GROMACS .gro file of C-alpha atoms in nm:
model
  275
    1MET     CA    1   5.689  -1.112   2.546
    2ARG     CA    2   5.586  -0.809   2.358
    3ARG     CA    3   5.376  -1.002   2.098
    4ILE     CA    4   5.166  -1.134   2.386
    5LEU     CA    5   5.120  -0.811   2.515
    6ALA     CA    6   5.007  -0.619   2.215
    7ILE     CA    7   4.763  -0.916   2.147
    8MET     CA    8   4.617  -0.870   2.504
    9ALA     CA    9   4.580  -0.523   2.470
   10ALA     CA   10   4.399  -0.529   2.153
   11ALA     CA   11   4.189  -0.792   2.306
   12LEU     CA   12   4.096  -0.500   2.578
   13LEU     CA   13   4.058  -0.254   2.319
   14LEU     CA   14   3.753  -0.509   2.155
   15VAL     CA   15   3.631  -0.558   2.481
   16SER     CA   16   3.580  -0.170   2.568
   17ALA     CA   17   3.461  -0.101   2.200
   18GLY     CA   18   3.151  -0.352   2.268
   19PRO     CA   19   2.818  -0.257   2.424
   20PRO     CA   20   2.817  -0.234   2.812
   21VAL     CA   21   2.730  -0.513   3.013
   22GLY     CA   22   2.412  -0.625   2.980
   23GLN     CA   23   2.320  -0.435   2.668
   24ARG     CA   24   2.203  -0.642   2.380
   25ILE     CA   25   2.193  -0.519   2.024
   26SER     CA   26   1.798  -0.565   1.930
   27THR     CA   27   1.767  -0.572   1.526
   28ARG     CA   28   1.435  -0.496   1.358
   29SER     CA   29   1.349  -0.849   1.312
   30GLU     CA   30   1.408  -0.905   1.659
   31LYS     CA   31   1.188  -0.597   1.776
   32LEU     CA   32   0.893  -0.759   1.542
   33SER     CA   33   0.956  -1.097   1.642
   34ASP     CA   34   0.641  -1.090   1.822
   35PHE     CA   35   0.431  -0.970   1.539
   36ARG     CA   36   0.188  -1.255   1.437
   37LEU     CA   37   0.155  -1.307   1.828
   38LYS     CA   38   0.025  -1.012   1.943
   39VAL     CA   39  -0.307  -0.834   1.846
   40THR     CA   40  -0.325  -0.587   1.564
   41LYS     CA   41  -0.594  -0.298   1.655
   42VAL     CA   42  -0.757  -0.205   1.339
   43VAL     CA   43  -0.796   0.192   1.416
   44LEU     CA   44  -1.159   0.333   1.266
   45THR     CA   45  -1.169   0.682   1.181
   46GLY     CA   46  -1.497   0.786   1.267
   47ASN     CA   47  -1.532   0.855   0.867
   48ALA     CA   48  -1.857   0.611   0.795
   49PHE     CA   49  -1.743   0.555   0.436
   50GLN     CA   50  -1.379   0.481   0.511
   51ASP     CA   51  -1.441   0.236   0.829
   52VAL     CA   52  -1.701   0.046   0.649
   53ALA     CA   53  -1.448  -0.049   0.351
   54LEU     CA   54  -1.171  -0.105   0.624
   55LYS     CA   55  -1.373  -0.353   0.830
   56GLU     CA   56  -1.486  -0.553   0.535
   57ALA     CA   57  -1.149  -0.578   0.392
   58VAL     CA   58  -0.983  -0.673   0.734
   59ARG     CA   59  -1.249  -0.950   0.778
   60ASN     CA   60  -1.208  -1.062   0.371
   61ALA     CA   61  -0.824  -1.029   0.339
   62TRP     CA   62  -0.632  -0.990   0.682
   63THR     CA   63  -0.510  -1.371   0.802
   64ILE     CA   64  -0.173  -1.314   0.952
   65THR     CA   65  -0.240  -1.195   1.267
   66PRO     CA   66  -0.520  -1.141   1.529
   67TYR     CA   67  -0.714  -0.838   1.530
   68GLU     CA   68  -0.982  -0.583   1.699
   69PHE     CA   69  -1.140  -0.254   1.593
   70CYS     CA   70  -1.077   0.003   1.802
   71SER     CA   71  -1.169   0.371   1.816
   72PRO     CA   72  -0.974   0.667   1.812
   73GLU     CA   73  -1.019   0.710   2.173
   74GLU     CA   74  -0.889   0.380   2.240
   75PHE     CA   75  -0.609   0.393   2.036
   76GLU     CA   76  -0.509   0.686   2.225
   77THR     CA   77  -0.526   0.497   2.550
   78LEU     CA   78  -0.309   0.213   2.424
   79LYS     CA   79  -0.081   0.354   2.170
   80THR     CA   80   0.230   0.366   2.387
   81SER     CA   81   0.170  -0.003   2.517
   82GLY     CA   82   0.418  -0.214   2.310
   83ASP     CA   83   0.172  -0.527   2.339
   84TYR     CA   84  -0.043  -0.423   2.058
   85TYR     CA   85   0.022  -0.330   1.713
   86PHE     CA   86  -0.194  -0.126   1.513
   87MET     CA   87  -0.327  -0.030   1.157
   88LEU     CA   88  -0.471   0.308   1.089
   89ARG     CA   89  -0.484   0.534   0.846
   90THR     CA   90  -0.180   0.813   0.827
   91THR     CA   91  -0.090   1.104   0.621
   92ASP     CA   92   0.246   1.174   0.468
   93PRO     CA   93   0.324   1.591   0.449
   94SER     CA   94   0.485   1.513   0.126
   95LYS     CA   95   0.224   1.347  -0.073
   96PRO     CA   96  -0.057   1.575   0.062
   97GLY     CA   97  -0.393   1.475  -0.031
   98ILE     CA   98  -0.339   1.104  -0.004
   99SER     CA   99  -0.453   0.854   0.298
  100PHE     CA  100  -0.215   0.547   0.372
  101LEU     CA  101  -0.283   0.262   0.556
  102THR     CA  102  -0.026   0.184   0.796
  103VAL     CA  103   0.104  -0.065   1.045
  104VAL     CA  104   0.335   0.021   1.339
  105LYS     CA  105   0.412  -0.129   1.662
  106GLY     CA  106   0.293   0.045   1.988
  107GLY     CA  107   0.531   0.224   2.215
  108ALA     CA  108   0.512   0.615   2.170
  109LYS     CA  109   0.282   0.892   2.190
  110ASP     CA  110   0.374   0.989   1.802
  111VAL     CA  111   0.249   0.733   1.542
  112HIS     CA  112   0.553   0.874   1.316
  113ASN     CA  113   0.782   0.764   1.647
  114MET     CA  114   0.655   0.440   1.651
  115LEU     CA  115   0.839   0.129   1.458
  116GLU     CA  116   0.680   0.152   1.095
  117VAL     CA  117   0.643  -0.191   0.964
  118PHE     CA  118   0.482  -0.114   0.667
  119SER     CA  119   0.242   0.188   0.465
  120MET     CA  120   0.072   0.217   0.142
  121PRO     CA  121  -0.161   0.460  -0.002
  122VAL     CA  122  -0.496   0.338  -0.015
  123GLY     CA  123  -0.711   0.651  -0.132
  124SER     CA  124  -0.769   1.017  -0.132
  125GLU     CA  125  -0.789   1.177   0.206
  126GLY     CA  126  -1.142   1.227   0.376
  127ALA     CA  127  -1.281   1.042   0.036
  128THR     CA  128  -1.674   0.975   0.123
  129SER     CA  129  -1.728   0.778  -0.215
  130GLY     CA  130  -1.592   0.627  -0.460
  131SER     CA  131  -1.458   0.292  -0.557
  132GLU     CA  132  -1.246   0.256  -0.246
  133GLU     CA  133  -1.530   0.011  -0.081
  134PHE     CA  134  -1.445  -0.233  -0.327
  135PHE     CA  135  -1.111  -0.214  -0.397
  136LEU     CA  136  -1.012  -0.194  -0.050
  137THR     CA  137  -0.998  -0.581   0.010
  138ALA     CA  138  -0.787  -0.650  -0.311
  139LEU     CA  139  -0.557  -0.373  -0.160
  140MET     CA  140  -0.522  -0.528   0.202
  141GLY     CA  141  -0.402  -0.822   0.016
  142MET     CA  142  -0.137  -0.626  -0.108
  143MET     CA  143  -0.051  -0.480   0.221
  144GLN     CA  144  -0.044  -0.805   0.414
  145GLU     CA  145   0.199  -0.973   0.169
  146ASN     CA  146   0.439  -0.634   0.197
  147VAL     CA  147   0.394  -0.632   0.578
  148GLU     CA  148   0.565  -0.989   0.581
  149LYS     CA  149   0.839  -0.834   0.398
  150GLY     CA  150   0.886  -0.558   0.638
  151LEU     CA  151   0.918  -0.786   0.950
  152ASP     CA  152   1.305  -0.831   0.826
  153ARG     CA  153   1.375  -0.486   0.658
  154ALA     CA  154   1.289  -0.167   0.671
  155GLY     CA  155   1.214   0.061   0.380
  156VAL     CA  156   0.974  -0.190   0.189
  157LYS     CA  157   0.790  -0.013  -0.068
  158LEU     CA  158   0.488  -0.080  -0.289
  159LYS     CA  159   0.565  -0.219  -0.607
  160SER     CA  160   0.420  -0.435  -0.879
  161ILE     CA  161   0.453  -0.811  -0.862
  162ALA     CA  162   0.769  -0.976  -1.051
  163GLY     CA  163   0.605  -1.067  -1.417
  164GLY     CA  164   0.325  -0.857  -1.365
  165SER     CA  165   0.383  -0.667  -1.701
  166GLY     CA  166   0.451  -0.975  -1.893
  167ARG     CA  167   0.128  -1.149  -1.752
  168LEU     CA  168  -0.079  -0.790  -1.818
  169SER     CA  169  -0.006  -0.815  -2.187
  170LYS     CA  170  -0.203  -1.136  -2.214
  171MET     CA  171  -0.518  -1.046  -2.022
  172LYS     CA  172  -0.804  -0.831  -2.087
  173LEU     CA  173  -0.760  -0.480  -1.937
  174TYR     CA  174  -1.039  -0.271  -1.813
  175ILE     CA  175  -0.995   0.074  -1.724
  176ASN     CA  176  -1.233   0.264  -1.542
  177SER     CA  177  -1.314   0.581  -1.744
  178GLU     CA  178  -1.265   0.826  -1.417
  179ASP     CA  179  -0.929   0.672  -1.398
  180LEU     CA  180  -0.835   0.844  -1.726
  181ALA     CA  181  -0.661   1.166  -1.713
  182PRO     CA  182  -0.847   1.471  -1.906
  183GLN     CA  183  -0.556   1.424  -2.201
  184VAL     CA  184  -0.698   1.135  -2.303
  185ASP     CA  185  -0.998   1.274  -2.515
  186GLU     CA  186  -1.233   1.125  -2.730
  187THR     CA  187  -1.015   1.176  -3.015
  188PHE     CA  188  -0.721   0.953  -2.870
  189LYS     CA  189  -0.974   0.687  -2.770
  190ALA     CA  190  -1.118   0.700  -3.132
  191GLU     CA  191  -0.783   0.594  -3.257
  192GLY     CA  192  -0.836   0.294  -3.089
  193LEU     CA  193  -0.681   0.079  -2.813
  194GLY     CA  194  -0.481  -0.216  -2.782
  195LYS     CA  195  -0.602  -0.557  -2.845
  196ASP     CA  196  -0.861  -0.676  -2.586
  197MET     CA  197  -0.840  -0.318  -2.402
  198TYR     CA  198  -1.135  -0.152  -2.273
  199ILE     CA  199  -1.267   0.167  -2.154
  200ILE     CA  200  -1.616   0.123  -1.873
  201ASP     CA  201  -1.772   0.321  -1.618
  202PRO     CA  202  -1.720   0.294  -1.271
  203TYR     CA  203  -1.989   0.067  -1.176
  204GLY     CA  204  -1.865  -0.176  -1.430
  205ALA     CA  205  -1.492  -0.154  -1.321
  206GLU     CA  206  -1.676  -0.220  -0.936
  207ASP     CA  207  -1.829  -0.546  -1.089
  208ILE     CA  208  -1.499  -0.679  -1.232
  209ILE     CA  209  -1.281  -0.642  -0.939
  210MET     CA  210  -1.577  -0.794  -0.739
  211SER     CA  211  -1.650  -1.077  -0.979
  212GLY     CA  212  -1.292  -1.277  -0.972
  213ALA     CA  213  -1.276  -1.307  -1.327
  214TYR     CA  214  -0.986  -1.523  -1.495
  215ASP     CA  215  -0.762  -1.332  -1.708
  216THR     CA  216  -0.854  -0.989  -1.618
  217ALA     CA  217  -0.710  -0.658  -1.520
  218VAL     CA  218  -0.886  -0.346  -1.383
  219SER     CA  219  -0.756   0.000  -1.313
  220TYR     CA  220  -0.725   0.184  -0.987
  221VAL     CA  221  -0.611   0.535  -0.942
  222ILE     CA  222  -0.550   0.689  -0.616
  223ALA     CA  223  -0.550   1.082  -0.634
  224PRO     CA  224  -0.585   1.363  -0.428
  225GLU     CA  225  -0.893   1.584  -0.439
  226PRO     CA  226  -0.812   1.861  -0.543
  227PRO     CA  227  -0.440   1.829  -0.577
  228ALA     CA  228  -0.182   2.045  -0.391
  229LYS     CA  229   0.170   2.136  -0.402
  230GLY     CA  230   0.382   1.814  -0.413
  231SER     CA  231   0.082   1.583  -0.469
  232VAL     CA  232   0.136   1.258  -0.612
  233CYS     CA  233  -0.118   1.048  -0.827
  234TYR     CA  234  -0.081   0.644  -0.776
  235LYS     CA  235  -0.229   0.460  -1.101
  236MET     CA  236  -0.267   0.029  -1.056
  237LEU     CA  237  -0.373  -0.248  -1.257
  238ILE     CA  238  -0.478  -0.498  -1.041
  239ASP     CA  239  -0.554  -0.894  -1.107
  240ALA     CA  240  -0.942  -0.924  -1.066
  241ARG     CA  241  -0.896  -1.304  -0.974
  242THR     CA  242  -0.587  -1.309  -0.724
  243HIS     CA  243  -0.580  -0.955  -0.613
  244GLU     CA  244  -0.242  -0.918  -0.759
  245LEU     CA  245  -0.044  -0.578  -0.844
  246LEU     CA  246   0.037  -0.650  -1.213
  247TRP     CA  247   0.141  -0.262  -1.255
  248LEU     CA  248   0.206   0.023  -1.045
  249GLY     CA  249   0.284   0.384  -1.191
  250LYS     CA  250   0.265   0.716  -1.026
  251HIS     CA  251   0.331   1.092  -1.134
  252THR     CA  252   0.301   1.485  -0.983
  253VAL     CA  253  -0.014   1.640  -1.014
  254ARG     CA  254  -0.031   1.997  -1.044
  255PRO     CA  255  -0.270   2.235  -0.849
  256GLY     CA  256  -0.534   2.350  -1.087
  257LYS     CA  257  -0.453   2.109  -1.335
  258LYS     CA  258  -0.672   1.809  -1.414
  259ASP     CA  259  -0.372   1.604  -1.479
  260ALA     CA  260  -0.445   1.264  -1.233
  261GLY     CA  261  -0.494   0.969  -1.373
  262PHE     CA  262  -0.376   0.725  -1.667
  263LEU     CA  263  -0.187   0.917  -1.906
  264LYS     CA  264  -0.169   0.869  -2.303
  265SER     CA  265   0.174   0.738  -2.222
  266ASP     CA  266   0.058   0.490  -1.995
  267LEU     CA  267  -0.188   0.370  -2.255
  268ARG     CA  268   0.003   0.354  -2.508
  269LYS     CA  269   0.282   0.164  -2.330
  270PHE     CA  270   0.031  -0.114  -2.274
  271SER     CA  271  -0.132  -0.100  -2.628
  272SER     CA  272   0.249  -0.188  -2.752
  273HIS     CA  273   0.293  -0.508  -2.580
  274ARG     CA  274  -0.054  -0.630  -2.724
  275LYS     CA  275  -0.080  -0.865  -3.054
   0.00000   0.00000   0.00000
């Protein structure tokens, strides 16, 4: 009898410790289960350069949901509705000077309080010129791949694909001269780079990413202009044909110091894997 009473008491404790009647625990995947069914509102910024690049990238590479472009004013009207997802430019106080592209689910007055699907750096904050227009389609492809991962788990970060470095060592590698840190001086260049490694001008880099060339990788750097305390520089090597991220590096850049871009140590690393 005492054993039966003990079992009943334990069962009662388990019931009382559970959620209130009618309340269901909702997981991240459940909250985002309607993602592919809902319209993604792509929020324009009013910056003509950024908006042209964003529109082109979405049209070329975004395929996992229906989408519509909207103005900042329309976003302000719709942002508290859970009927929409939003893709928009954001900033991170811990990484000043960098513009991020972020996908969130509507339902709050502040973007930072919305459920984030994925966020990644795409360019310098407030940029009005440069290669972003040509590279954003490639970045959008990376964005889409990681958004799908973010539907199931939080904290997904941009990273290179598995085996990317191995593939890179067998490809032609083109580095935009403007993506090199000033420490990569003429003396270093004269010493020679690795096999099939080339330094080209910005127009050449843009032509390569647009060409879709086989067995070819090209550089892309995201850095604040100018850097502030805590600023970070992101360095990428992208497959020109598949737009896959083969290598990703980053380092802190300091105010008043011209140290953004690929460093000597980066170039030595790539050269050492080439025969």
